[in-house]
XYZ file of C-alpha atoms in Angstrom:
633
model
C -50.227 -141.773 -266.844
C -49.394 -144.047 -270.143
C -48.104 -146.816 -268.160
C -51.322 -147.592 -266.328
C -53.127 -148.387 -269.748
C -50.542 -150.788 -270.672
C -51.195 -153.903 -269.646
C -50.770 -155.565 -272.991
C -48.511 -155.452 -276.418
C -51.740 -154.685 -277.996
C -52.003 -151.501 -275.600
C -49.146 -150.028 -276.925
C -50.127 -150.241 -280.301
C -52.652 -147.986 -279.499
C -50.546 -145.058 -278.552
C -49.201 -142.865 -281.099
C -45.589 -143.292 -281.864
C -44.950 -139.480 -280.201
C -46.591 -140.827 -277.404
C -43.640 -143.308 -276.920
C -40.858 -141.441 -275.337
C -43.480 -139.735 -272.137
C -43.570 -143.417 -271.939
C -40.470 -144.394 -271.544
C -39.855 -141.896 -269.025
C -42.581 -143.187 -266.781
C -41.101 -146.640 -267.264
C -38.109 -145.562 -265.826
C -39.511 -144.282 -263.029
C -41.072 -147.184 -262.458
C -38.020 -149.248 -262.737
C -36.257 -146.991 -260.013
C -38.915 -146.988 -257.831
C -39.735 -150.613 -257.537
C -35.980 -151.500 -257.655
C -35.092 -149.639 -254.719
C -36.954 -151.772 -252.777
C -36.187 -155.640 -254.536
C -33.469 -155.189 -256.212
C -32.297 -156.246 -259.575
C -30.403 -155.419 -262.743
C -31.257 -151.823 -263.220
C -28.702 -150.562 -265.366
C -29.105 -152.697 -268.405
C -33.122 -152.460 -268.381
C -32.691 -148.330 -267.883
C -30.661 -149.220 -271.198
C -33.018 -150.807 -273.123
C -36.423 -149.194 -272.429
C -37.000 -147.035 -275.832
C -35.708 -150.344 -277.561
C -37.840 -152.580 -275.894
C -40.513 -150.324 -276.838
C -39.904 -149.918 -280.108
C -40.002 -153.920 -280.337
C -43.488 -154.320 -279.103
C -44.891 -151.495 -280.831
C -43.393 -152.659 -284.658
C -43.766 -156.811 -284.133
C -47.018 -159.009 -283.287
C -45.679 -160.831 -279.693
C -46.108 -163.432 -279.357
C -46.718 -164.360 -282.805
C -43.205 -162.776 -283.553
C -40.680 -164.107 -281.550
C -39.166 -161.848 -279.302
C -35.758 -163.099 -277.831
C -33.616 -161.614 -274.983
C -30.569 -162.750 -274.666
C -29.636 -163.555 -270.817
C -32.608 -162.187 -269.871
C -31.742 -159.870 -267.700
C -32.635 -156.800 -269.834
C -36.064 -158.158 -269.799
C -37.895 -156.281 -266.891
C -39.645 -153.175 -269.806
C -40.441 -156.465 -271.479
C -41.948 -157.841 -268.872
C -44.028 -154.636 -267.747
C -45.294 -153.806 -271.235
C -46.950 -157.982 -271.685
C -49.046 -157.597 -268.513
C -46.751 -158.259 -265.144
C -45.848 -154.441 -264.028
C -48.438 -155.361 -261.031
C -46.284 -157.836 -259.707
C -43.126 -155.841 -259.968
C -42.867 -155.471 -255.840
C -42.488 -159.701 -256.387
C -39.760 -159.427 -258.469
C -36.709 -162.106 -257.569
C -38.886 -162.956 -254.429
C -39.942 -166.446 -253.482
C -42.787 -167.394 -255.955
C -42.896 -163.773 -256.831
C -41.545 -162.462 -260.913
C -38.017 -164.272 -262.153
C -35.007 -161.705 -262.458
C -34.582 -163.280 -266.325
C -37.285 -164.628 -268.703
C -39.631 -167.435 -267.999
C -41.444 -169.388 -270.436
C -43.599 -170.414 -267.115
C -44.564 -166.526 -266.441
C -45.787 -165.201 -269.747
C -46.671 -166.900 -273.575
C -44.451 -163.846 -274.583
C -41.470 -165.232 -272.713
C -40.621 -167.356 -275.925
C -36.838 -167.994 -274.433
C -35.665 -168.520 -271.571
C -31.812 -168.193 -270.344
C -29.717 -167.204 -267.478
C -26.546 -168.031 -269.117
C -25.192 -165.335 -272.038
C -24.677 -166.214 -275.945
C -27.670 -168.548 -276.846
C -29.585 -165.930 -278.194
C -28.614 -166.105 -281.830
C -28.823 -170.257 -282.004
C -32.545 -169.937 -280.350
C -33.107 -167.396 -283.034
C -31.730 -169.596 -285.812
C -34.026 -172.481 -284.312
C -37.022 -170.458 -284.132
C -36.521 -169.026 -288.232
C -35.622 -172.438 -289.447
C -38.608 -173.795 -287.259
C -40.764 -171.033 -288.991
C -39.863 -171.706 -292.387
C -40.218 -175.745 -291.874
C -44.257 -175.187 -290.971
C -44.721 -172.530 -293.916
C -45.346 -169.335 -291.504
C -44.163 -165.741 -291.937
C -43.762 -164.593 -288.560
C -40.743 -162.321 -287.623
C -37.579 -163.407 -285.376
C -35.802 -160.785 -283.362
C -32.588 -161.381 -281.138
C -31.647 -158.918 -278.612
C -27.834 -159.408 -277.654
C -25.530 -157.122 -276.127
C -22.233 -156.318 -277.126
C -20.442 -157.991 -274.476
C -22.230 -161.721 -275.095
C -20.943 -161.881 -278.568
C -17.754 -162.545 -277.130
C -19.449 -165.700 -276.447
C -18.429 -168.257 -278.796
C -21.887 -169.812 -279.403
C -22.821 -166.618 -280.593
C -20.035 -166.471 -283.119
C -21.125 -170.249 -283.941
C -24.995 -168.721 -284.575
C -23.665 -166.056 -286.786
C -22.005 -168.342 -289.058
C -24.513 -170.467 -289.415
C -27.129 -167.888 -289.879
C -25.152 -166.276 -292.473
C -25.265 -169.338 -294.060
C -28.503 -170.226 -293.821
C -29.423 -166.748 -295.366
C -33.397 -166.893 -293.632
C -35.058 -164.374 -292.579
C -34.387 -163.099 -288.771
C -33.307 -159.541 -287.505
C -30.194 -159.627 -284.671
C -29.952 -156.432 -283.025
C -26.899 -155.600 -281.110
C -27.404 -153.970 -278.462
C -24.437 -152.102 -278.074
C -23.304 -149.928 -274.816
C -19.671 -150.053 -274.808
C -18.587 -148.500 -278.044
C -19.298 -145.178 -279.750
C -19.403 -143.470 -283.486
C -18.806 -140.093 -284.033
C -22.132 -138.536 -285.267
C -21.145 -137.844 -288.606
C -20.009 -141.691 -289.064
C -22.794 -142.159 -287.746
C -25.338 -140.651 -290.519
C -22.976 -142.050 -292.908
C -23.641 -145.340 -291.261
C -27.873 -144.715 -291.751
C -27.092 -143.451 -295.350
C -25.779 -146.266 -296.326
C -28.192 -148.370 -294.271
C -30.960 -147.156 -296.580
C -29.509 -147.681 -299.287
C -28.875 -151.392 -298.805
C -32.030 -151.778 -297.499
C -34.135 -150.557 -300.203
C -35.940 -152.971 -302.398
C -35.131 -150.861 -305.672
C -31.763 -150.225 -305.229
C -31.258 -154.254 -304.317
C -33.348 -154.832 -307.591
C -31.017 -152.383 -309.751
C -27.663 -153.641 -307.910
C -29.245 -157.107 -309.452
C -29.876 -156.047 -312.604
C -26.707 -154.353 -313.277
C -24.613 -157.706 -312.327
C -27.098 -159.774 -314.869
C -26.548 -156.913 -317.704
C -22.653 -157.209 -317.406
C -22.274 -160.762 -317.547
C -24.732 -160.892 -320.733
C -21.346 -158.888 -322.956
C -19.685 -161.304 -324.351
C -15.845 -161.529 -323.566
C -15.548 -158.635 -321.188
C -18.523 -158.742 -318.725
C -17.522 -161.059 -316.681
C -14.558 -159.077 -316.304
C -16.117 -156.273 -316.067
C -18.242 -158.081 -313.240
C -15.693 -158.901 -310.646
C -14.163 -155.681 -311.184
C -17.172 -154.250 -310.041
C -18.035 -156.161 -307.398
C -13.960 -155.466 -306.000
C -14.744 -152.131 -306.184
C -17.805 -152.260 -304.383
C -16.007 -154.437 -301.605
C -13.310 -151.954 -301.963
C -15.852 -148.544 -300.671
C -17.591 -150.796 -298.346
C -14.595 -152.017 -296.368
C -13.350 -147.665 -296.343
C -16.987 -146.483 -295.139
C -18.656 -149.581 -293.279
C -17.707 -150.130 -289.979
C -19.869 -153.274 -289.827
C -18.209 -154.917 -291.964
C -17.854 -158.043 -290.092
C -21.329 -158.771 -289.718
C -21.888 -158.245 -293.884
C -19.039 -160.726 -294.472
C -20.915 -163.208 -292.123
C -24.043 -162.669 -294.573
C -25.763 -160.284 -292.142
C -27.242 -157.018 -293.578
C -25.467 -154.330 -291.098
C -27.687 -151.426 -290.084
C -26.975 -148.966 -287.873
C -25.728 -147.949 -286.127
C -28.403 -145.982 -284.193
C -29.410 -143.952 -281.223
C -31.192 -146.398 -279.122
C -32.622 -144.015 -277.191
C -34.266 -142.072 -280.308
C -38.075 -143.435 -280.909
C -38.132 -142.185 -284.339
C -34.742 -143.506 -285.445
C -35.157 -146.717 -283.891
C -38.483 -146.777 -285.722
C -37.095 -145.748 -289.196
C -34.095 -148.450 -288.938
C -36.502 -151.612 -288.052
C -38.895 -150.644 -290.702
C -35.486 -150.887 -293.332
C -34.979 -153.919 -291.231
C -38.440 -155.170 -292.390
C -37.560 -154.573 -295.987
C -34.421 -156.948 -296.252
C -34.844 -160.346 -297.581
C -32.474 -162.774 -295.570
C -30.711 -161.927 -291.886
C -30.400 -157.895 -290.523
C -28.075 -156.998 -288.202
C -29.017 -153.825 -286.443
C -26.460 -152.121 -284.935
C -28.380 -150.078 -281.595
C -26.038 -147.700 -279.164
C -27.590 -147.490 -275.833
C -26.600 -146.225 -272.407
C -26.340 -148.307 -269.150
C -28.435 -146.862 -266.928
C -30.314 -143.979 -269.174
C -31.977 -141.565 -267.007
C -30.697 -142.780 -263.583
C -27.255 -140.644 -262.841
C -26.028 -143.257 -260.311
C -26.432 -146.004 -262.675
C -24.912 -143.664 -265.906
C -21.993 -143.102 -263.599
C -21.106 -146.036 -262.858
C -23.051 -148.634 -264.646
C -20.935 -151.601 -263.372
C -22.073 -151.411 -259.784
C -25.459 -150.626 -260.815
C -25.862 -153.654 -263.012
C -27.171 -156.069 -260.551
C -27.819 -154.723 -257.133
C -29.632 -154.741 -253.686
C -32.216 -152.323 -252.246
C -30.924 -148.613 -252.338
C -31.984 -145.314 -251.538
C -33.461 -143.570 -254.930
C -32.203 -139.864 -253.459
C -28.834 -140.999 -253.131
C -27.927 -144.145 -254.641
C -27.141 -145.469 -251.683
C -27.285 -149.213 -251.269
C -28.809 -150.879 -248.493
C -26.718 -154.034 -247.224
C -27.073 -156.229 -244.114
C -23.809 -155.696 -241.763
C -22.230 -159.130 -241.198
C -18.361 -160.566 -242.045
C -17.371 -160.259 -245.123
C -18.512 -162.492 -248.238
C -16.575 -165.534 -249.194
C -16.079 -163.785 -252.157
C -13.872 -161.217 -250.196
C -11.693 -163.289 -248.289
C -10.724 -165.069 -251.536
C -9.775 -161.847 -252.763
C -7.361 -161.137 -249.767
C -6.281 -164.161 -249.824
C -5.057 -164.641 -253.757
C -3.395 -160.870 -253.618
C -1.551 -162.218 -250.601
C -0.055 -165.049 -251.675
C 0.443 -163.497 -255.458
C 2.762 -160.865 -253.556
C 4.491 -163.970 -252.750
C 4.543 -166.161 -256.067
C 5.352 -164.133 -259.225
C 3.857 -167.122 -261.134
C 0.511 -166.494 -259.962
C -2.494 -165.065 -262.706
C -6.244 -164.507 -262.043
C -7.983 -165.255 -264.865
C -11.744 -164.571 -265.360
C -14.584 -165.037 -268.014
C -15.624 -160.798 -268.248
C -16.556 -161.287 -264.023
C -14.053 -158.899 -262.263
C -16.040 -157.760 -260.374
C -18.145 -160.389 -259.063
C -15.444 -162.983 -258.897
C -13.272 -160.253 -256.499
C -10.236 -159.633 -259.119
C -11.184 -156.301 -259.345
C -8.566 -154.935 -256.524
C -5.722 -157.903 -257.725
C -6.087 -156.246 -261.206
C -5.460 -152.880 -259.851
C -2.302 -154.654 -257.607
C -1.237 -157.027 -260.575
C -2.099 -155.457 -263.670
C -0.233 -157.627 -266.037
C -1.600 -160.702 -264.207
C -4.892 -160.183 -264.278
C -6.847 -161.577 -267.361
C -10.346 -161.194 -268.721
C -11.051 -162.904 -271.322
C -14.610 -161.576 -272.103
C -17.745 -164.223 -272.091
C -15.446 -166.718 -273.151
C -15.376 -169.615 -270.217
C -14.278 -172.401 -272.358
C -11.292 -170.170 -274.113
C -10.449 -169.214 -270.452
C -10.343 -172.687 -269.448
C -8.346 -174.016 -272.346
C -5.912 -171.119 -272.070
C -5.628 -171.768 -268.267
C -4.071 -174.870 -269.044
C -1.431 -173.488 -271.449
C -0.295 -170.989 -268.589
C 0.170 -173.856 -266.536
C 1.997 -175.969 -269.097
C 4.192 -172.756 -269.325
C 5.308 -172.585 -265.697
C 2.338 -170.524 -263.923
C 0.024 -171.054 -261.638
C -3.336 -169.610 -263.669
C -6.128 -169.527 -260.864
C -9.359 -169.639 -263.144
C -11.922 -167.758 -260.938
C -15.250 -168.623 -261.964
C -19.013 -168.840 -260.941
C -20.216 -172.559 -260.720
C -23.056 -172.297 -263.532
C -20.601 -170.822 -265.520
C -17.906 -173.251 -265.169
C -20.454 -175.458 -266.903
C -19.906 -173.879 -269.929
C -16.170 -175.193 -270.224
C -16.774 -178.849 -268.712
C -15.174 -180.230 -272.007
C -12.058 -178.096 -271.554
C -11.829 -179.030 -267.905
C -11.999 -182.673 -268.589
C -9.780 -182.641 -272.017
C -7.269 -180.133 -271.769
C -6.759 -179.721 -267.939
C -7.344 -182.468 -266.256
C -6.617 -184.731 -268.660
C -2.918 -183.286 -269.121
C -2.977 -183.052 -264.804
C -2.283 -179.040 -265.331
C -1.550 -177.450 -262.347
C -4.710 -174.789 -262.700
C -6.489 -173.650 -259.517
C -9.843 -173.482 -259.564
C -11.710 -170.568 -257.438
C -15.322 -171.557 -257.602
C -17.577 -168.898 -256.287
C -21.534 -169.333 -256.083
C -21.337 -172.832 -254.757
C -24.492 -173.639 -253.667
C -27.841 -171.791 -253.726
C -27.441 -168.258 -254.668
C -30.740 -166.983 -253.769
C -32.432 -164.358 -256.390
C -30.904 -165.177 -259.551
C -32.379 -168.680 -259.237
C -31.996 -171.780 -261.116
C -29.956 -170.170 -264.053
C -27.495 -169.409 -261.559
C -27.517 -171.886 -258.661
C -23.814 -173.865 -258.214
C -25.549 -177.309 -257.291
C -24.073 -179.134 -260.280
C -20.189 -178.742 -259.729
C -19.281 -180.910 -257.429
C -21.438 -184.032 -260.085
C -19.466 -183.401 -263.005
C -16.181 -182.855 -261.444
C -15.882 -185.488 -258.797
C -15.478 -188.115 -261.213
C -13.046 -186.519 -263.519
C -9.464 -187.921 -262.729
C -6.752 -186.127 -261.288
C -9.107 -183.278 -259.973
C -9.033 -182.712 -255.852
C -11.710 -180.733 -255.445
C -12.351 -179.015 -251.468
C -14.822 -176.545 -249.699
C -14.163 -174.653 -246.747
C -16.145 -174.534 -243.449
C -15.350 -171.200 -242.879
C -13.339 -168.079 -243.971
C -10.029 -168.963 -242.191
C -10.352 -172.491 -243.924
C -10.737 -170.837 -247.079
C -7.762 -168.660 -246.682
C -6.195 -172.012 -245.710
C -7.331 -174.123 -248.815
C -6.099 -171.191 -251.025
C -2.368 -171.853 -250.072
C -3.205 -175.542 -250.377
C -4.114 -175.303 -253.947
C -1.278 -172.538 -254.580
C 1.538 -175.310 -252.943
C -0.381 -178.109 -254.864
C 2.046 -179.412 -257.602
C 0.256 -182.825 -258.791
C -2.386 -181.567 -260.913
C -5.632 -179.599 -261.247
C -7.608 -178.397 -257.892
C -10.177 -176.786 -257.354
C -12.142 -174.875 -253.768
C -15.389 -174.317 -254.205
C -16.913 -171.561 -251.559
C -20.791 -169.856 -251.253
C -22.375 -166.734 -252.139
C -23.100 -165.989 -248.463
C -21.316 -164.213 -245.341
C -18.441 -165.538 -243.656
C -18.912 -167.071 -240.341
C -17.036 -164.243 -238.290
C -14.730 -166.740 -237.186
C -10.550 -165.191 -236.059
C -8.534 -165.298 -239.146
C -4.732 -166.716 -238.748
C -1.949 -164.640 -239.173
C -0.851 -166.818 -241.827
C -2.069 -169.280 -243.870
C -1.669 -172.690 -243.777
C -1.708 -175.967 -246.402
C -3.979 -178.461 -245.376
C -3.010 -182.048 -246.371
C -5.034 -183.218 -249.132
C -7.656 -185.593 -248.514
C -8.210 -184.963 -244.733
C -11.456 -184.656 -243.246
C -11.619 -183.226 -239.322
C -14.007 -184.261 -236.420
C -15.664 -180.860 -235.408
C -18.119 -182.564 -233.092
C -18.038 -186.113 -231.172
C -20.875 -188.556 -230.469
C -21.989 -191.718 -230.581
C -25.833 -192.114 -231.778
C -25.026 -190.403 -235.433
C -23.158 -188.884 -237.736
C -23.427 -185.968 -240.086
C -20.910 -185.865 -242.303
C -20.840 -182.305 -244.345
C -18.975 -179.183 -245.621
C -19.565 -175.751 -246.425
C -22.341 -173.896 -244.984
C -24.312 -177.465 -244.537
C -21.960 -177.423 -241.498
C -23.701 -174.698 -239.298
C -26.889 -176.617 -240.204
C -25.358 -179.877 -238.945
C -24.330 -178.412 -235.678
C -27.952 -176.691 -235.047
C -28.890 -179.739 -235.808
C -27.244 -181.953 -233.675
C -28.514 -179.011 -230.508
C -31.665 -180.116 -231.660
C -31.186 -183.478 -231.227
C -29.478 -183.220 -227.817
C -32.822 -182.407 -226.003
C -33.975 -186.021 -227.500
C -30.970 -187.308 -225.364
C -28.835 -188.109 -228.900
C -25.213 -186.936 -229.055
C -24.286 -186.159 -232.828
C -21.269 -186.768 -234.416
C -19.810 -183.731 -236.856
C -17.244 -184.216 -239.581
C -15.954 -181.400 -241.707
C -15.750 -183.508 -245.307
C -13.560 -180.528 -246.553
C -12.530 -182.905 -249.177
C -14.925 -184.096 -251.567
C -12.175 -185.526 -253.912
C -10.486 -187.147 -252.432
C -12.233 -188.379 -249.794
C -10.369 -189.311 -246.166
C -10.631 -193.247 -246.141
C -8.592 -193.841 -243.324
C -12.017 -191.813 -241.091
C -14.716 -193.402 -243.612
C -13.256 -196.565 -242.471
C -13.222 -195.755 -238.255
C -16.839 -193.931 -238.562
C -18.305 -197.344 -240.454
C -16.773 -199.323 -237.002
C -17.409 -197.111 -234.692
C -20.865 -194.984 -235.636
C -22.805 -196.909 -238.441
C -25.640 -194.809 -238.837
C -25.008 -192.026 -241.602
C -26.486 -189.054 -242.538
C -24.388 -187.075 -245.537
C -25.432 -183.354 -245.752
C -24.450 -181.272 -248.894
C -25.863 -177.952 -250.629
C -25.600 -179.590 -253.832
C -27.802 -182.381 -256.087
C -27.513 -185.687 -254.663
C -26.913 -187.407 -257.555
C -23.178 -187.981 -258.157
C -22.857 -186.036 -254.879
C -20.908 -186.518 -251.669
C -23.365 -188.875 -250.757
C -22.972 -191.004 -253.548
C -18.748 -190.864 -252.745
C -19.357 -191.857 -250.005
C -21.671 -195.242 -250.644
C -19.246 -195.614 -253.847
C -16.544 -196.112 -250.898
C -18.462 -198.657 -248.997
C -19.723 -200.729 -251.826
C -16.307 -201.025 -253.463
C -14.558 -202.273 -249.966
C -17.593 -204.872 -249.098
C -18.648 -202.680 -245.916
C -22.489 -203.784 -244.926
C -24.603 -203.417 -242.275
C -24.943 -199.524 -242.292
C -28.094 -197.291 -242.148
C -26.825 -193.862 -244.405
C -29.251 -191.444 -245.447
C -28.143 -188.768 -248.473
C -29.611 -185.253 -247.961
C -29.301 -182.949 -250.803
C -31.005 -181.012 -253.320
C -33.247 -183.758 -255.233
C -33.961 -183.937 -258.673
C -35.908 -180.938 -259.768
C -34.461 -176.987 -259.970
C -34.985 -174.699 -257.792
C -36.359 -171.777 -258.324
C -35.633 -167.912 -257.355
C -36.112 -166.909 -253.739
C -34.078 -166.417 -250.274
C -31.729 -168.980 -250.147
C -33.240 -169.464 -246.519
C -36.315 -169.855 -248.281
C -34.469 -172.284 -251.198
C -33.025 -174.482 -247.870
C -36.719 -174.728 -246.606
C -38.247 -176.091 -249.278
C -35.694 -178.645 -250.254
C -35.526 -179.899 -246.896
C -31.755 -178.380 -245.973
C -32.610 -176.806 -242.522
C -31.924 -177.745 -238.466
C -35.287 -179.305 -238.302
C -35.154 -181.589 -241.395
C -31.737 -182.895 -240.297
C -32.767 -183.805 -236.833
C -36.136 -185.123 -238.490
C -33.789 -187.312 -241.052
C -31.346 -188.899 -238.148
C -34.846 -189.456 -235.560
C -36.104 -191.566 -238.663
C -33.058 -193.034 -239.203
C -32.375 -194.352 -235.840
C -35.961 -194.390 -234.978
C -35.586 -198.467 -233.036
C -32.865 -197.152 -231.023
C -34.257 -193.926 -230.164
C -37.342 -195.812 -228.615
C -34.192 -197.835 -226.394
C -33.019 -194.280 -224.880
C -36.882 -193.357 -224.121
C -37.357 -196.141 -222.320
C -34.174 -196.154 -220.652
C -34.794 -192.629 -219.871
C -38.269 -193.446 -218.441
């Protein structure tokens, strides 16, 4: 087989170029196979293979700089520079990253987990090149869907401006051209491609402006006609009007073609934009039918497509769904609105329900933020449902133009916390930092899936500003649902647990850990204090206040970094009333990031589990402790 002699770019290069497509059928096997058991994005890497190919077979990685954007179209990538025997690692603890990693592989030149940065890396990298006198080539990989991205429109400009040399190719698996566009398209392709033609066009422009009186006229009148048959026959029109070359577009799963088009590519002096059409899921028909399930998924069954997923409750995820179509069937003024995540954010059965309140916006967070707010200055209650790391993306519009204004926008955060195989690119660790000190946020996290249910009519009810419930990418605790739900007053915390040698004050799935915990700690004759910290902004003085009088020593639990955390609320608290004399530890995720793994495995090494909590109060308490052995003795 060809894939077992290619352990290497340089391997490839040795294959004739007929050679490539036997390839990238044994690629794709390989991709099914070893999926079916990890997991993964398999639809957009069946996508890419011939591309990907094609890539490493024209350009010198990593001397030429090879840039994917997301990364999560990288796994050919990744077999064909040496890592296809580590493929049964992939997303595992300590095992291959799901997205690129400058750590794995010199030919991992970028690194992202976030879409849209492909195009400013690229820019970097050119001007970077041209700065130090070298001639290597730049390539950016994006897909259609992350130039919706507004960086990416940024990078275009900018690159048009610049005018250096770079190729973009879009890799495009949405849209489609009728083949006889199509050849048009490559016609036309060549033509602007070709260094004589170029040279002639040239020419021509000098030789009419040389006649006196009329060729300047004669000029522009050319050059308006020339606009004129371009804007009729060139569908990438766009892209030339940024200063991109547009070529394409082109079978992207056609070696020869995609061969033919990158050597024209090769031949253009300044920026190329090379249009590619590719399927989701190529060779694969449960992926090609439905390439939106199949573009990140868990362990299936190659004969069937089956997917193999643990029985349990139902994800957080879920029970936000049920809960927003519930109480949208009760408030007309209620929209979903979602940066091109549907699906994973749980709108997907509200747009079906609501169809003229649901709104994707496409890779857009900060647009989605910004308009957010003007639906709420309009009279509706916009519930922005967004992953954490994404959210990032629009911190400036969440600070300036909702909170700032006190908009009455809900926030749904999903992916609080660790997330497990997508890693540090996607863990939600960083929310609860840079929003706890914006004003006029309240900002919650349930213990459960009836409290989530619960905190969903709080923020619906909620007329005094922005709020936002942040909630895990993990199983629901089983716990009874009520038959209705239920506004919780704002700022309340609730005792789960009494006792008087400690207390753990936590939320979200920290609070199963607490309560394990505090069995733990039983056996050492210690009774443990619980307290559900559902609110994170605001916090509940009126209990901060009773637990520094009554139980002094402190531990604060949260799934999130410790700096700017609840931890750091709740010292904030004591320092600015005076209150001394108590022993508080902070547990959280320190910092460093995290990487990929089980987010069991992510808890264990950061310290987040039973035994490092009862460890953390033993230390803590560790004079009185000795007291109750005596005693006990």
């Amino acid at each position: 087989m060809l894939i077992e002699k290619i352990n290497d770019p340089k391997d490839l290069k040795q294959l004739h170029l007929e050679q490539l497509p036997q390839l990238a059928e044994e690629i794709r096997e390989f991709l099914i196979g070893n999926l079916s058991m990890t997991g993964g994005h398999l639809a957009p890497n069946l996508g890419v293979v011939e591309l990907t190919l094609i890539l490493h077979y024209l350009y010198d990685s990593p001397n030429d700089k090879i840039i994917f954007d997301v990364g999560h179209q990288s796994y050919v990538h990744k077999i064909l520079t040496g890592r296809k025997d580590r493929f049964d690692t992939l997303r595992k603890y300590k095992g291959l990253c799901g997205f690129v990693k400058r750590s794995e592989s010199e030919h991992d030149v970028w690194e992202a987990g976030h879409s849209s940065t492909s195009l400013s890396a690229a820019m970097g990298m050119a001007l970077a090149r041209d700065f130090k006198g070298e001639n290597n080539k730049v390539i950016a990989v994006i897909g259609d869907g992350a130039l919706t991205g507004g960086m990416a429109l940024e990078a275009l400009n900018h690159i048009g401006h610049e005018k250096r040399n770079l190729i973009v190719v879009l890799n495009d698996n949405e849209m489609s051209i009728a083949p006889n566009v199509g050849a048009l398209h490559n016609y036309l392709g060549r033509i602007r491609s070709d260094k004589h033609y170029q040279k002639a066009k040239d020419e021509f422009q000098q030789f009419l402006n040389k006649i006196p009186a009329i060729g300047g006229k004669l000029a522009k009148t050319a050059e308006r006609l020339k606009d004129s048959l371009k804007y009729m026959v060139v569908s990438g029109m766009l892209f030339e009007e940024f200063g991109l070359t547009y070529l394409g577009p082109v079978d992207g799963h056609d070696i020869e073609k995609l061969a033919d088009v990158f050597q024209q590519a090769n031949n253009v002096s300044g920026p190329v934009l090379v249009h590619v059409l590719t399927t989701k899921g190529k060779g694969y028909q449960p992926a090609e039918a439905d390439s939106h399930k199949w573009h990140g998924i868990t362990p299936y069954k190659i004969e069937s497509g089956q997917l193999l997923k643990a029985v349990g409750p139902p994800m957080y995820t879920e029970i936000f769904s049920q809960a927003l179509i519930e109480l949208a069937g009760q408030d007309e003024r209620i929209v979903a609105v979602t940066p091109a995540m549907p699906g994973g954010s749980g709108l997907v059965k509200f747009g079906e329900l609501f169809p003229g309140r649901m709104i994707d916006v496409g890779i857009a967070e900060q647009h989605a933020a910004t308009m957010s707010a003007a639906l709420a200055i309009e009279g509706l209650k916009p519930v922005f449902a967004v992953y954490s790391t994404f959210l990032q993306r629009a911190y400036d519009q969440v600070v300036h133009d909702i909170c700032r204004q006190n908009l009455n926008v809900i926030f749904a955060i999903d992916r609080a916390g660790f997330v497990g195989a997508d890693g540090e690119t996607h863990h939600g660790v960083y929310d609860i930092p840079f929003l706890r000190h914006v004003p006029n946020l309240v900002l919650m996290m349930p213990k459960d899936e009836n409290e989530l249910r619960n905190m969903m009519k709080t923020a619906v009810d909620y007329n005094d500003g922005p709020i936002a419930v942040r909630y895990p990418r993990v199983n629901g605790r089983g716990v009874e649902l009520d038959p209705e739900m239920t506004a919780i007053p704002i700022g309340s915390w609730e005792t789960l647990r009494e006792g008087e040698s400690a207390v753990i004050i936590t939320q979200g799935p920290m609070i199963q850990v607490a309560e394990e915990a505090a069995e733990l700690l039983k056996r050492e004759g210690l009774s443990i204090q619980i307290v559900n910290a559902r609110f994170i902004k605001p916090l509940d003085e009126e209990l901060l206040l009773k637990l520094a009088a009554e139980n002094p020593h402190m531990i604060v639990l949260e799934e999130s970094a410790v700096m700017g955390g609840l931890g750091g609320a709740v010292l904030e608290f004591y320092a600015q009333r005076g209150i001394d004399g108590l022993s508080v530890r902070l547990m959280g995720i320190p910092d460093c990031f995290v990487e990929h793994g089980s987010i069991k495995e992510q808890r264990q090494e950061i310290g987040l589990t039973p035994d490092h909590v009862a460890a953390q109060v033993i230390s803590l308490m560790s004079g009185r402790l000795q007291n109750v052995k005596r005693q006990r003795g």
